[in-house]
Structure formats: structure tokens, C-alpha cells
PDB file of C-alpha atoms in Angstrom:
ATOM      1  CA  MET A  12      29.467  51.874  33.306  1.00  0.00           C
ATOM      2  CA  ASN A  13      25.635  52.546  32.001  1.00  0.00           C
ATOM      3  CA  PRO A  14      24.323  55.984  31.478  1.00  0.00           C
ATOM      4  CA  ARG A  15      20.990  55.038  31.599  1.00  0.00           C
ATOM      5  CA  PRO A  16      18.895  54.095  34.756  1.00  0.00           C
ATOM      6  CA  GLN A  17      18.105  51.215  35.509  1.00  0.00           C
ATOM      7  CA  THR A  18      13.789  50.411  35.112  1.00  0.00           C
ATOM      8  CA  SER A  19      13.551  47.557  35.585  1.00  0.00           C
ATOM      9  CA  ALA A  20      15.575  47.244  39.193  1.00  0.00           C
ATOM     10  CA  PRO A  21      12.246  48.594  41.733  1.00  0.00           C
ATOM     11  CA  MET A  22       9.940  46.309  39.943  1.00  0.00           C
ATOM     12  CA  ARG A  23      12.011  42.891  40.576  1.00  0.00           C
ATOM     13  CA  GLY A  24      12.624  44.355  43.380  1.00  0.00           C
ATOM     14  CA  ALA A  25       8.919  44.564  44.216  1.00  0.00           C
ATOM     15  CA  PHE A  26       8.465  40.671  42.592  1.00  0.00           C
ATOM     16  CA  VAL A  27      11.202  39.837  45.042  1.00  0.00           C
ATOM     17  CA  GLY A  28       9.795  40.831  48.630  1.00  0.00           C
ATOM     18  CA  SER A  29       6.172  39.879  47.484  1.00  0.00           C
ATOM     19  CA  THR A  30       6.960  36.238  46.352  1.00  0.00           C
ATOM     20  CA  SER A  31       9.213  36.079  48.537  1.00  0.00           C
ATOM     21  CA  ALA A  32       5.907  37.089  51.891  1.00  0.00           C
ATOM     22  CA  ALA A  33       3.554  35.436  49.088  1.00  0.00           C
ATOM     23  CA  VAL A  34       5.895  32.023  48.853  1.00  0.00           C
ATOM     24  CA  SER A  35       6.697  32.144  52.581  1.00  0.00           C
ATOM     25  CA  VAL A  36       2.971  31.986  54.252  1.00  0.00           C
ATOM     26  CA  ALA A  37       2.196  29.168  51.458  1.00  0.00           C
ATOM     27  CA  ALA A  38       5.102  26.922  52.226  1.00  0.00           C
ATOM     28  CA  HIS A  39       4.687  27.862  55.923  1.00  0.00           C
ATOM     29  CA  GLY A  40       0.778  26.647  55.183  1.00  0.00           C
ATOM     30  CA  LEU A  41       1.857  23.252  53.024  1.00  0.00           C
ATOM     31  CA  ALA A  42       3.210  22.012  55.619  1.00  0.00           C
ATOM     32  CA  GLY A  43       0.779  21.690  58.036  1.00  0.00           C
ATOM     33  CA  GLY A  44       1.843  25.340  59.639  1.00  0.00           C
ATOM     34  CA  GLU A  45      -1.301  27.426  61.025  1.00  0.00           C
ATOM     35  CA  ILE A  46      -2.465  30.581  60.099  1.00  0.00           C
ATOM     36  CA  PRO A  47      -0.125  33.660  61.261  1.00  0.00           C
ATOM     37  CA  SER A  48      -1.632  35.852  63.420  1.00  0.00           C
ATOM     38  CA  GLN A  49      -1.341  39.741  62.867  1.00  0.00           C
ATOM     39  CA  PRO A  50       1.713  41.241  64.407  1.00  0.00           C
ATOM     40  CA  SER A  51       3.427  37.647  61.966  1.00  0.00           C
ATOM     41  CA  VAL A  52       1.705  38.821  59.060  1.00  0.00           C
ATOM     42  CA  VAL A  53       3.209  42.390  59.415  1.00  0.00           C
ATOM     43  CA  LEU A  54       6.753  41.598  60.762  1.00  0.00           C
ATOM     44  CA  LEU A  55       6.301  39.036  57.752  1.00  0.00           C
ATOM     45  CA  ILE A  56       5.510  42.455  55.419  1.00  0.00           C
ATOM     46  CA  ALA A  57       7.893  44.852  56.482  1.00  0.00           C
ATOM     47  CA  ALA A  58      10.867  41.927  56.704  1.00  0.00           C
ATOM     48  CA  CYS A  59      10.298  41.691  53.055  1.00  0.00           C
ATOM     49  CA  ALA A  60       9.645  44.969  51.580  1.00  0.00           C
ATOM     50  CA  ALA A  61      12.898  45.574  53.167  1.00  0.00           C
ATOM     51  CA  PHE A  62      14.577  42.926  51.642  1.00  0.00           C
ATOM     52  CA  GLY A  63      13.281  44.263  48.671  1.00  0.00           C
ATOM     53  CA  ALA A  64      14.193  46.650  49.025  1.00  0.00           C
ATOM     54  CA  ALA A  65      17.212  45.690  49.566  1.00  0.00           C
ATOM     55  CA  VAL A  66      17.578  43.575  45.948  1.00  0.00           C
ATOM     56  CA  SER A  67      16.304  46.670  43.795  1.00  0.00           C
ATOM     57  CA  ALA A  68      19.770  48.292  45.359  1.00  0.00           C
ATOM     58  CA  ILE A  69      21.337  45.787  44.060  1.00  0.00           C
ATOM     59  CA  ARG A  70      22.623  44.769  39.772  1.00  0.00           C
ATOM     60  CA  PRO A  71      23.800  42.335  39.287  1.00  0.00           C
ATOM     61  CA  SER A  72      26.236  41.400  36.351  1.00  0.00           C
ATOM     62  CA  ARG A  73      24.638  37.868  35.495  1.00  0.00           C
ATOM     63  CA  LEU A  74      20.846  38.484  36.255  1.00  0.00           C
ATOM     64  CA  LEU A  75      18.914  34.499  35.820  1.00  0.00           C
ATOM     65  CA  PRO A  76      21.292  33.550  38.701  1.00  0.00           C
ATOM     66  CA  ALA A  77      21.319  36.394  41.079  1.00  0.00           C
ATOM     67  CA  LEU A  78      17.628  36.458  41.383  1.00  0.00           C
ATOM     68  CA  VAL A  79      17.572  32.923  41.840  1.00  0.00           C
ATOM     69  CA  LEU A  80      19.906  33.244  45.278  1.00  0.00           C
ATOM     70  CA  THR A  81      18.024  36.459  46.269  1.00  0.00           C
ATOM     71  CA  LEU A  82      14.429  34.426  45.644  1.00  0.00           C
ATOM     72  CA  GLY A  83      15.489  32.225  47.396  1.00  0.00           C
ATOM     73  CA  ALA A  84      17.964  34.311  50.541  1.00  0.00           C
ATOM     74  CA  GLY A  85      14.214  36.153  50.436  1.00  0.00           C
ATOM     75  CA  GLN A  86      12.027  33.065  51.234  1.00  0.00           C
ATOM     76  CA  ILE A  87      14.824  32.247  53.636  1.00  0.00           C
ATOM     77  CA  VAL A  88      13.737  35.521  55.461  1.00  0.00           C
ATOM     78  CA  GLY A  89       9.606  35.345  55.681  1.00  0.00           C
ATOM     79  CA  HIS A  90      10.443  31.324  57.044  1.00  0.00           C
ATOM     80  CA  THR A  91      12.797  32.968  59.157  1.00  0.00           C
ATOM     81  CA  VAL A  92      10.541  35.701  60.698  1.00  0.00           C
ATOM     82  CA  LEU A  93       7.233  33.103  60.678  1.00  0.00           C
ATOM     83  CA  THR A  94       9.111  30.826  62.560  1.00  0.00           C
ATOM     84  CA  LEU A  95      10.036  33.095  64.855  1.00  0.00           C
ATOM     85  CA  THR A  96       6.784  34.749  65.345  1.00  0.00           C
ATOM     86  CA  ALA A  97       4.659  31.718  64.549  1.00  0.00           C
ATOM     87  CA  GLU A  98       2.576  30.925  68.005  1.00  0.00           C
ATOM     88  CA  HIS A  99       3.705  27.129  66.920  1.00  0.00           C
ATOM     89  CA  ALA A 100       7.165  26.611  67.306  1.00  0.00           C
ATOM     90  CA  HIS A 101       8.114  23.772  65.375  1.00  0.00           C
ATOM     91  CA  GLY A 102      11.600  24.662  65.268  1.00  0.00           C
ATOM     92  CA  PRO A 103      13.993  26.261  62.802  1.00  0.00           C
ATOM     93  CA  GLY A 104      13.985  22.613  60.252  1.00  0.00           C
ATOM     94  CA  LEU A 105      12.534  22.212  57.153  1.00  0.00           C
ATOM     95  CA  SER A 106       9.893  19.377  56.197  1.00  0.00           C
ATOM     96  CA  PRO A 107      10.187  17.514  53.084  1.00  0.00           C
ATOM     97  CA  ALA A 108       6.653  19.137  52.139  1.00  0.00           C
ATOM     98  CA  MET A 109       7.763  22.906  53.320  1.00  0.00           C
ATOM     99  CA  LEU A 110      11.591  22.253  50.983  1.00  0.00           C
ATOM    100  CA  GLY A 111       9.741  21.311  48.490  1.00  0.00           C
ATOM    101  CA  ALA A 112       7.512  24.366  48.259  1.00  0.00           C
ATOM    102  CA  HIS A 113      10.016  26.122  48.197  1.00  0.00           C
ATOM    103  CA  ALA A 114      12.010  24.695  45.773  1.00  0.00           C
ATOM    104  CA  ALA A 115       8.747  25.231  43.355  1.00  0.00           C
ATOM    105  CA  ALA A 116       8.122  28.191  44.000  1.00  0.00           C
ATOM    106  CA  LEU A 117      11.477  29.024  42.827  1.00  0.00           C
ATOM    107  CA  VAL A 118      11.382  28.043  39.864  1.00  0.00           C
ATOM    108  CA  VAL A 119       8.515  29.335  38.982  1.00  0.00           C
ATOM    109  CA  SER A 120       8.883  33.080  40.946  1.00  0.00           C
ATOM    110  CA  ALA A 121      12.080  33.538  39.267  1.00  0.00           C
ATOM    111  CA  ALA A 122      10.669  32.719  35.832  1.00  0.00           C
ATOM    112  CA  LEU A 123       7.905  34.939  36.737  1.00  0.00           C
ATOM    113  CA  ILE A 124      10.301  37.760  37.315  1.00  0.00           C
ATOM    114  CA  ARG A 125      12.661  37.419  34.027  1.00  0.00           C
ATOM    115  CA  ALA A 126       8.911  36.969  32.433  1.00  0.00           C
ATOM    116  CA  ALA A 127       8.459  40.216  33.671  1.00  0.00           C
ATOM    117  CA  GLU A 128      11.372  42.038  33.493  1.00  0.00           C
ATOM    118  CA  GLN A 129      11.493  41.238  29.810  1.00  0.00           C
ATOM    119  CA  GLY A 130       7.998  42.221  28.842  1.00  0.00           C
ATOM    120  CA  CYS A 131       8.685  45.901  30.912  1.00  0.00           C
ATOM    121  CA  ALA A 132      11.823  45.997  28.528  1.00  0.00           C
ATOM    122  CA  ALA A 133       9.315  45.857  25.353  1.00  0.00           C
ATOM    123  CA  ALA A 134       6.371  47.481  26.398  1.00  0.00           C
ATOM    124  CA  LEU A 135       8.405  50.707  27.463  1.00  0.00           C
ATOM    125  CA  GLY A 136      10.524  50.144  24.493  1.00  0.00           C
ATOM    126  CA  VAL A 137       7.219  50.820  22.116  1.00  0.00           C
ATOM    127  CA  LEU A 138       5.430  52.935  25.218  1.00  0.00           C
ATOM    128  CA  ARG A 139       8.736  55.373  24.319  1.00  0.00           C
ATOM    129  CA  ARG A 140       8.997  55.101  20.525  1.00  0.00           C
ATOM    130  CA  ILE A 141       4.819  56.309  20.904  1.00  0.00           C
ATOM    131  CA  VAL A 142       5.356  58.770  22.526  1.00  0.00           C
ATOM    132  CA  ALA A 143       8.244  60.740  20.451  1.00  0.00           C
ATOM    133  CA  ALA A 144       6.181  59.550  17.464  1.00  0.00           C
ATOM    134  CA  VAL A 145       2.625  62.054  19.021  1.00  0.00           C
ATOM    135  CA  LEU A 146       4.984  64.677  20.974  1.00  0.00           C
ATOM    136  CA  THR A 147       7.463  65.423  17.671  1.00  0.00           C
ATOM    137  CA  PRO A 148       6.265  68.378  15.600  1.00  0.00           C
ATOM    138  CA  PRO A 149       5.097  67.692  12.100  1.00  0.00           C
ATOM    139  CA  PRO A 150       7.396  69.472   9.851  1.00  0.00           C
ATOM    140  CA  ALA A 151       7.107  72.617   8.490  1.00  0.00           C
ATOM    141  CA  HIS A 152       5.742  72.837   5.940  1.00  0.00           C
ATOM    142  CA  ALA A 153       7.979  75.466   3.247  1.00  0.00           C
ATOM    143  CA  PRO A 154       7.172  75.156  -0.130  1.00  0.00           C
ATOM    144  CA  LEU A 155       9.410  74.500  -2.505  1.00  0.00           C
ATOM    145  CA  TRP A 156       8.624  76.699  -5.479  1.00  0.00           C
ATOM    146  CA  VAL A 157       7.609  80.094  -5.373  1.00  0.00           C
ATOM    147  CA  ALA A 158       4.717  80.865  -7.715  1.00  0.00           C
ATOM    148  CA  THR A 159       5.007  83.743 -10.565  1.00  0.00           C
ATOM    149  CA  PRO A 160       2.707  85.605 -11.125  1.00  0.00           C
ATOM    150  CA  SER A 161       0.575  84.839 -14.803  1.00  0.00           C
ATOM    151  CA  HIS A 162      -0.058  88.054 -15.809  1.00  0.00           C
ATOM    152  CA  ARG A 163       1.863  90.847 -16.601  1.00  0.00           C
ATOM    153  CA  ALA A 164       0.230  94.457 -17.021  1.00  0.00           C
ATOM    154  CA  ARG A 165       2.035  96.160 -19.313  1.00  0.00           C
ATOM    155  CA  LEU A 166       3.960  99.507 -18.831  1.00  0.00           C
ATOM    156  CA  VAL A 167       3.033 101.611 -21.033  1.00  0.00           C
ATOM    157  CA  LEU A 168       5.685 104.882 -21.693  1.00  0.00           C
ATOM    158  CA  ARG A 169       3.518 107.269 -23.019  1.00  0.00           C
ATOM    159  CA  VAL A 170       2.124 107.570 -19.997  1.00  0.00           C
ATOM    160  CA  LEU A 171       5.548 108.043 -17.836  1.00  0.00           C
ATOM    161  CA  VAL A 172       6.249 110.129 -21.375  1.00  0.00           C
ATOM    162  CA  SER A 173       3.149 112.296 -20.521  1.00  0.00           C
ATOM    163  CA  ALA A 174       3.440 112.997 -16.615  1.00  0.00           C
ATOM    164  CA  GLN A 175       3.733 116.625 -15.430  1.00  0.00           C
ATOM    165  CA  ALA A 176       7.819 115.852 -14.299  1.00  0.00           C
ATOM    166  CA  GLY A 177       8.272 113.529 -17.539  1.00  0.00           C
ATOM    167  CA  THR A 178      11.407 111.982 -17.802  1.00  0.00           C
ATOM    168  CA  ARG A 179      14.086 114.043 -17.208  1.00  0.00           C
ATOM    169  CA  GLY A 180      16.185 113.477 -13.723  1.00  0.00           C
ATOM    170  CA  PRO A 181      16.548 115.949 -11.070  1.00  0.00           C
ATOM    171  CA  PRO A 182      19.189 119.308 -11.856  1.00  0.00           C
ATOM    172  CA  ARG A 183      22.794 118.425 -11.614  1.00  0.00           C
ATOM    173  CA  THR A 184      23.060 121.591  -9.659  1.00  0.00           C
ATOM    174  CA  ALA A 185      21.197 119.691  -6.558  1.00  0.00           C
TER     175      ALA A 185
END
């Protein structure tokens, strides 16, 4: 189990959800479908956002095959929503042009999302090192040697002898 949280999972979920919605509309239009109505688009966005949130909760062991499968499932969700909510019913079948558009978008989207995840990981690694370098306090500057005075005043003994008390110590009884 990896104790560090996976930072690319929310990004992957957002990309899969938004790509699924965009590809569904584009493939639907390339196959001769009409522009979806506003309620269709709202339902498509809601379904693809929920699908993207579900994808961000998954931690796949093999990323690229799982990414291709989730993109395919997301496109199926988007296509199904558009088919069920469109004013023109072309049935659940897919035309060859629509299948080709979905397949091409699946491959391109998987490659772009994987590249974005790797780029995000590299950028976050560099950013982490920069922040650590900027926020690390500089080392305390302690001198390696202690300065000793170069001039030493000479102690004049006669000054001590001529003092009031002299050099004598305290009395023995004290």
C-alpha cells in the first residue's frame, strides 16, 4: 500500500469525464446526428461528471489498459445519454462512421491523458523541490574559531603592591 496519496487520480477522473462528454458530442455530430438540445447537454454533463468522479476513486494496477477501458465506458455512457435524450431517435446501433470516430478518439484521448499524468507528476516533483529549496532556512552561521585579542595589557605588579590593602589576604580568624 502506498502511503502517499495519488495526485493524478482527480485529474484523470476530470479528463475522462470531460473527454467522454466531448467525444460523445463530436462523434454524434460526425455520424450525422443533430446538435443536442440544452436538456440533453445538461444530462450528458451530469452523467459524464459522475462517471469521471467514479474513475478518480479507482486505483488501477495497470494504468494504460484501465484508462482505455474507462474511456470506452465513458464514451458508451455519453453516447447512451445522447441517444436516449435526442429528439431524433437513430436507435442504439452505431454507424461505421460513429464507431470510427469513437475508436480514434479513444486512442488519442488515452495517449493525451497518460502524457498529462506524466507531465503533472514531473511538474509537481520540480515544484516540490523548488518549494523545499525556497522554504528551507539557511544554515546558522557560526564561526569556526573564536577571536583572541592580539594585544594583551601587561599587568603591572607594583600597582597591586602599592594598593591600600596590599597583597595580604584576609585574617586567619575570618
